[in-house]
Coordinates of C-alpha atoms and ligand atoms in Angstrom, one line a residue:
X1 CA -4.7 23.2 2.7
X2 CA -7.6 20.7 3.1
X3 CA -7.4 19.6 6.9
X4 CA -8.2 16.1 5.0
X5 CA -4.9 16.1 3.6
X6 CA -2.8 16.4 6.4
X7 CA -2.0 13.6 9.2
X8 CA -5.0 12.2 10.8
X9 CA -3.2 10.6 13.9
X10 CA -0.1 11.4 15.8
X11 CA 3.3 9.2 14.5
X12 CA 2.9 7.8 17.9
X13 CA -0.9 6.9 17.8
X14 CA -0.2 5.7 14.3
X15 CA 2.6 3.7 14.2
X16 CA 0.9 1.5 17.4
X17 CA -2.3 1.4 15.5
X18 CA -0.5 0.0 12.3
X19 CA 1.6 -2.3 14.9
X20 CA -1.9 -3.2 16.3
X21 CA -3.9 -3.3 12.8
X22 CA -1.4 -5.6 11.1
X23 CA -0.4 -7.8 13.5
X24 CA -4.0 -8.8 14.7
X25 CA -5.0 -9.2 11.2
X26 CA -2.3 -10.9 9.5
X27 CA -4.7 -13.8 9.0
X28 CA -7.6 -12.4 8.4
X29 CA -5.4 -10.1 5.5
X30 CA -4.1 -12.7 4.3
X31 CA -8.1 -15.0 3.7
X32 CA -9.7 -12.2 2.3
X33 CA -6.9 -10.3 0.2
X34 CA -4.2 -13.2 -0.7
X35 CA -1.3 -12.5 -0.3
X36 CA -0.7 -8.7 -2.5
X37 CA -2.3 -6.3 0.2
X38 CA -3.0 -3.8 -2.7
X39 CA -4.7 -2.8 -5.5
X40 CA -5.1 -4.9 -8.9
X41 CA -4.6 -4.1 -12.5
X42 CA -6.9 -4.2 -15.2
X43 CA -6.4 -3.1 -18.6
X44 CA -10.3 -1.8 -19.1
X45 CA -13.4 -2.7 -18.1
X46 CA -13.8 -5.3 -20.5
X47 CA -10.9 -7.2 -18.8
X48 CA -12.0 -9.9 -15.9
X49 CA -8.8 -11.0 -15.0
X50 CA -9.5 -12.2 -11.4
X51 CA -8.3 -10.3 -8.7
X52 CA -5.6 -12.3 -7.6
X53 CA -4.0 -12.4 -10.9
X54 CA -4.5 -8.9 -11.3
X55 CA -2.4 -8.1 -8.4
X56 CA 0.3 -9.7 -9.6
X57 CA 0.1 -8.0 -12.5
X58 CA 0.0 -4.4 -11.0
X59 CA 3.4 -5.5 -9.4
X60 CA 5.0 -5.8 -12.7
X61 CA 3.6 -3.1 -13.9
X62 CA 4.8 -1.1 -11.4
X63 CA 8.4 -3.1 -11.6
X64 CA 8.2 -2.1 -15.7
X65 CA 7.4 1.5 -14.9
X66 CA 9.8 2.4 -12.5
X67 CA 12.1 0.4 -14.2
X68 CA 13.6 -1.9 -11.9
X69 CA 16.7 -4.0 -13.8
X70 CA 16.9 -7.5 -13.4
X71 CA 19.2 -8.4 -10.2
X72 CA 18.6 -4.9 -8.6
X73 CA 19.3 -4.4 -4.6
X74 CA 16.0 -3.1 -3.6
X75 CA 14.1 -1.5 -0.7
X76 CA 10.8 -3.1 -0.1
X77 CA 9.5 0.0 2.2
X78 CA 6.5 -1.1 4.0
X79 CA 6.4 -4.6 2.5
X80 CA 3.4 -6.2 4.3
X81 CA 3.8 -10.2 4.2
X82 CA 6.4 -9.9 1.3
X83 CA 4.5 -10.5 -2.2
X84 CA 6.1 -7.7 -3.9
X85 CA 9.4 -8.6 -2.4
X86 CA 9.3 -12.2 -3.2
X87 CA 8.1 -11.8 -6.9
X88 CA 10.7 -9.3 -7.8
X89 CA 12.9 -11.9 -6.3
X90 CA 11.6 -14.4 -8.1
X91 CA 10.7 -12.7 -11.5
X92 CA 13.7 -10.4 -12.0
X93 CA 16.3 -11.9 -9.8
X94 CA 16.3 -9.2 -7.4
X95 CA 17.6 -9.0 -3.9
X96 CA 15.3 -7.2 -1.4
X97 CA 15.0 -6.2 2.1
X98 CA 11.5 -5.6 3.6
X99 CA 10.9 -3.4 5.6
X100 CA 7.4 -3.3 7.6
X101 CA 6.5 -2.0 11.2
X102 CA 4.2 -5.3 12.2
X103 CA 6.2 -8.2 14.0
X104 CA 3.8 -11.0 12.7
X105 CA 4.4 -9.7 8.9
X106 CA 8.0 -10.5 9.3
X107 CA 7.5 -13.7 10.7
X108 CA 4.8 -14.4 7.5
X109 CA 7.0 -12.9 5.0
X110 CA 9.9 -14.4 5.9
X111 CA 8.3 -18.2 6.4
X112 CA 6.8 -17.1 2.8
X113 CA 10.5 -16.2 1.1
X114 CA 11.9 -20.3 2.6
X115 CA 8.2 -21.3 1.1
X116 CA 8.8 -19.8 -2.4
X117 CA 12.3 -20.8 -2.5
X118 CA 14.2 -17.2 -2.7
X119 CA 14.8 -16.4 0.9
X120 CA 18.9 -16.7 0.1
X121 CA 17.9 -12.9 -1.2
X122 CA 15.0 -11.7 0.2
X123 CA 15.0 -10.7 3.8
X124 CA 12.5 -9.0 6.3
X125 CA 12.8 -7.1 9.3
X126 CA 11.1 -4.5 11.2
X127 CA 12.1 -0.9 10.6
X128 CA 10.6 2.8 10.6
X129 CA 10.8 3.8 6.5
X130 CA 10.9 7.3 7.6
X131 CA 14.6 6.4 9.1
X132 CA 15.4 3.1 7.8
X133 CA 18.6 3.0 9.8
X134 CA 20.5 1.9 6.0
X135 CA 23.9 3.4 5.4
X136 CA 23.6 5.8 2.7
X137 CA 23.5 4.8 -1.3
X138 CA 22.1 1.6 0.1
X139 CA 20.2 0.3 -2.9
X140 CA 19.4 0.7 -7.0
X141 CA 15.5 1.1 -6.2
X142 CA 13.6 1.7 -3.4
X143 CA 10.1 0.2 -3.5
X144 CA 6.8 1.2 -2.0
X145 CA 3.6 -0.2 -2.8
X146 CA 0.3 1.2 -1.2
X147 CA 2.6 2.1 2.1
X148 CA 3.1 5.8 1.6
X149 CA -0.6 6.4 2.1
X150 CA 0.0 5.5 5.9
X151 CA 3.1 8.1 6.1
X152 CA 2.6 11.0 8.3
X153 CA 5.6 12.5 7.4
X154 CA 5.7 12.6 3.5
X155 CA 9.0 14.7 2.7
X156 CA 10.6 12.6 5.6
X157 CA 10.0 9.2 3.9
X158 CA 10.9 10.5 0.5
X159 CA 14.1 12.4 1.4
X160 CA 14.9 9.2 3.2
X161 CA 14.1 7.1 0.3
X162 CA 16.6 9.0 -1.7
X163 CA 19.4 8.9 0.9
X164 CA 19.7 5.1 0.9
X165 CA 19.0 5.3 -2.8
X166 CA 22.5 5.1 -4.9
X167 CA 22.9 7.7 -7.5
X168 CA 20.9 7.0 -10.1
X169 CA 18.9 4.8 -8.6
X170 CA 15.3 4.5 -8.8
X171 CA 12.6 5.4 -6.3
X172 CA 8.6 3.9 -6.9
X173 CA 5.4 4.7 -5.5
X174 CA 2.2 3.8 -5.9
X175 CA -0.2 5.5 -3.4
X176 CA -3.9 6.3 -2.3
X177 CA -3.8 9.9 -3.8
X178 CA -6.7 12.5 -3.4
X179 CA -8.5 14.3 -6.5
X180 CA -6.5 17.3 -7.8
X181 CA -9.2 19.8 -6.6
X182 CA -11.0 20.7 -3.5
X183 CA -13.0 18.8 -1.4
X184 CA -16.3 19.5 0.2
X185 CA -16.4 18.7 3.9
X186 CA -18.4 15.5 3.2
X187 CA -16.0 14.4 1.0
X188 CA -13.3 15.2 3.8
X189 CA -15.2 13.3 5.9
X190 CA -15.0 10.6 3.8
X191 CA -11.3 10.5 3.5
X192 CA -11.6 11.1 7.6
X193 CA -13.2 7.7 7.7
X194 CA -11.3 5.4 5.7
X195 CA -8.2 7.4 7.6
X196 CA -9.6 5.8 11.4
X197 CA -10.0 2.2 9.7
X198 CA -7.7 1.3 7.1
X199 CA -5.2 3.1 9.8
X200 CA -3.4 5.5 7.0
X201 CA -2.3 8.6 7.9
X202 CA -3.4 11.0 5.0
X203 CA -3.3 11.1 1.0
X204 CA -2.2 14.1 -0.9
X205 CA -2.9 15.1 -4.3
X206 CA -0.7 13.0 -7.1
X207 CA 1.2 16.8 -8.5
X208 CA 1.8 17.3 -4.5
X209 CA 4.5 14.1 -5.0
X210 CA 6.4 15.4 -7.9
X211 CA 6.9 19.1 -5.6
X212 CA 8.2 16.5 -2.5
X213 CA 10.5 14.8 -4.8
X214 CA 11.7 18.2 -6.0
X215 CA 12.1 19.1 -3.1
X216 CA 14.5 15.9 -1.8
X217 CA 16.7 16.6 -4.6
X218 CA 15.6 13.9 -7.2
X219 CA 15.3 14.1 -10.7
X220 CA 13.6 12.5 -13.6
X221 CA 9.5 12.2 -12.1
X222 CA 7.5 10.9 -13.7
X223 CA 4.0 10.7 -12.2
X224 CA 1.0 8.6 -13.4
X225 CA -2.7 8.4 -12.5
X226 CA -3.9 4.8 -12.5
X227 CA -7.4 4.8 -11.1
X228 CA -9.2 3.3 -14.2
X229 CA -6.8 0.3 -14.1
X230 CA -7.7 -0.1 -10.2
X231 CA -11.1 0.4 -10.2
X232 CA -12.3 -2.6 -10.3
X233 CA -10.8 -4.1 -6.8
X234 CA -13.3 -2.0 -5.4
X235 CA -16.2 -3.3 -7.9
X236 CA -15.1 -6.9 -6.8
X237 CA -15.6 -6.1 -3.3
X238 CA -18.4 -8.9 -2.7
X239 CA -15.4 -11.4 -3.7
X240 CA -12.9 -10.1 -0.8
X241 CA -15.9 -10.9 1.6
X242 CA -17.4 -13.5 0.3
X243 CA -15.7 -16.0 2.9
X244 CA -17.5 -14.2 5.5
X245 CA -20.8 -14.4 3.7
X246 CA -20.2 -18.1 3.7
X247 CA -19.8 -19.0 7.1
X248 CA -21.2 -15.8 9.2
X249 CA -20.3 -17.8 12.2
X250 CA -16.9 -17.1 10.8
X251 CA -17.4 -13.4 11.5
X252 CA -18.3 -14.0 14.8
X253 CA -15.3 -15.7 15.7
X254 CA -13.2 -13.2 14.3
X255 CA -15.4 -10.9 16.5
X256 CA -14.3 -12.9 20.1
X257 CA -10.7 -12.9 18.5
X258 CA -9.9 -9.7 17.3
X259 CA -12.7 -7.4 18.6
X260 CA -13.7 -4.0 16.9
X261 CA -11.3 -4.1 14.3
X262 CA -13.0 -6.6 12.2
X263 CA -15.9 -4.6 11.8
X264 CA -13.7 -1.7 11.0
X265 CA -12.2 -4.1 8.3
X266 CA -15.4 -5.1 7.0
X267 CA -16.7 -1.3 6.9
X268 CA -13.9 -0.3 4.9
X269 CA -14.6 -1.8 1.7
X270 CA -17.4 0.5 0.9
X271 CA -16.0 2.9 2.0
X272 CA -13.1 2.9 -0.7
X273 CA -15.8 2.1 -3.4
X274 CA -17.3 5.6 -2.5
X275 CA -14.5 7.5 -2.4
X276 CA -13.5 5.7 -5.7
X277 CA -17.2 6.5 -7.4
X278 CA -17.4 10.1 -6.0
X279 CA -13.7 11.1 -7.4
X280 CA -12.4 11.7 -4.0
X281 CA -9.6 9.2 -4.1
X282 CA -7.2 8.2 -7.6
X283 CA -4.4 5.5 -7.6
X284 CA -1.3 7.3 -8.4
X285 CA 2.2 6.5 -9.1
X286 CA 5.3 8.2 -9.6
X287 CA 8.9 7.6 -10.3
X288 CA 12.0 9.4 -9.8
X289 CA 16.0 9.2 -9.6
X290 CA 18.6 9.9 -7.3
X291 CA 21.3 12.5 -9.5
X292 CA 24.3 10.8 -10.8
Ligands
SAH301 N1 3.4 -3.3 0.2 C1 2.7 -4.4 0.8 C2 1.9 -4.0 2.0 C3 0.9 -2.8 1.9 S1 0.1 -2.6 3.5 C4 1.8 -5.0 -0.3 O1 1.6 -4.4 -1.3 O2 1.4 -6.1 -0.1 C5 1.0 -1.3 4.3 C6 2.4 -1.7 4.8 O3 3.1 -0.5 5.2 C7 2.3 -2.5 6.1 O4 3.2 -3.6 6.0 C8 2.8 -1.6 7.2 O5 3.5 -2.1 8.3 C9 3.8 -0.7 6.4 N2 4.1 0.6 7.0 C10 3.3 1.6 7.2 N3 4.0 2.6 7.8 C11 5.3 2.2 7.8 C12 6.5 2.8 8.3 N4 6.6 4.0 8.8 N5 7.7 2.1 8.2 C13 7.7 0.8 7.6 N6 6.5 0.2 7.2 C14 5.4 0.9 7.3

């Protein structure tokens, strides 16, 4: 296989680089993405929803996909500062735990659940989603947006997803995936890159998910590849930075604050729109169930 598509750092080395990553630049996440640290949705290219909107709306389309029922128990795993959590909350009455290796996006998440009114049923906390710690049969749906990119250990996570999943409940992905076929080394090196500073660990090829869920016993997959529908969150790039652009003194700031990072940050939306106009990197999503 495509040293690309194996794990870039040590679990170690990654998981106090995600620690690090998150929790210096919960703001800064926060200012320049809102707060949906993922993807949007678009319908075409003729659709200029704004990107804020269209995050929301790739949230129920992932939530209508999967499907998750109204008033599920569900698994936010890897939850960031609680968006998903708190809309599905909010949206189809569910009750969620988030899940999330950063101690400041608990704090932000959970100060965002009391803000938004729902935090009776959505909680956060600071757990490993590669052993959650849940008892088994846990939950109806086990949720994870744009998290599964930054799993070293994909068949862990998965097989872990469906343990705490109750039978015939749903688990749903959407992930950074890599193209279907091989990579030149510059296009490895590519993936390399955005690997070392949007701190993921690798991406695999979308079929490569429906072998792993197989593989953990689930049935029912369903996989999907949504990279025209993301597209253009990469195209609106001068938007995410466009408060920096503003007030460059801002960037110094940040600079003194949070040191190398922020240029890392800033670096990496390019990056992304490369691998997304060279083919080397689709959005893909997939669904699957837990046996009855
Ligand atoms: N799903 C959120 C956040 C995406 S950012 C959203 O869409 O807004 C990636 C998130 O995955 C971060 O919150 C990070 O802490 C979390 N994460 C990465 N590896 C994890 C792991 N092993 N266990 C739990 N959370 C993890």
């Amino acid at each position: 296989m495509d040293t690309a598509l194996e794990p870039h750092w040590t679990t170690p080395d990654l998981h106090d680089a995600i620690r690090n990553h998150y929790d210096n630049l919960v703001d800064l996440y926060e200012d320049l993405w809102g707060e949906h640290i993922h993807h949007g949705f678009w319908d075409s290219r003729e659709d200029k929803t704004d990107r804020h909107t269209a995050q929301e709306r790739l949230v129920d389309e992932l939530a209508s996909f999967a499907p998750v029922a109204r008033g599920s128990r569900v698994l936010d795993a890897g939850c960031g500062i609680g968006a998903s959590a708190i809309r599905l909350a909010a949206t189809l009455g569910c009750e969620v735990e988030g899940i999330t290796l950063s101690e400041e996006q608990v704090r932000r998440a959970t100060a965002k659940a009391h803000a938004a009114g729902v935090a009776d049923r959505v909680t956060f906390r600071v757990a490993d989603a590669m052993a959650t710690g849940y008892p088994d049969a846990s939950f109806d749906v086990v949720w994870a947006l744009e998290s599964c990119e930054l799993m070293p250990d994909k068949a862990a996570f998965i097989a872990e997803c469906a343990r705490v999943l109750r039978p015939g409940g749903v688990l749903v992905v959407a992930t950074w995936c890599a193209r279907d076929t091989a990579l030149d080394e510059s296009e490895s090196r590519l993936l390399r890159r955005i690997y070392r500073d949007f701190v993921v660990s690798h991406v695999l090829p979308i079929p490569e998910y429906e072998r792993l869920c197989e593989k953990a016993g689930l049935t029912g997959t369903r996989a999907e590849d949504w990279t025209e529908n993301t597209r253009a969150t990469w195209e609106l790039s001068s938007d995410i930075v466009r408060p920096l652009l503003r007030d460059p003194s801002y960037i110094w700031r940040l600079v003194r604050a949070k040191g190398i990072d922020i240029f890392r940050f800033i670096n990496s939306v390019p990056l992304m729109r490369q691998a997304y106009d060279r083919g080397v990197m689709r959005y893909g999503v997939f669904r699957a169930e837990r046996r009855p």
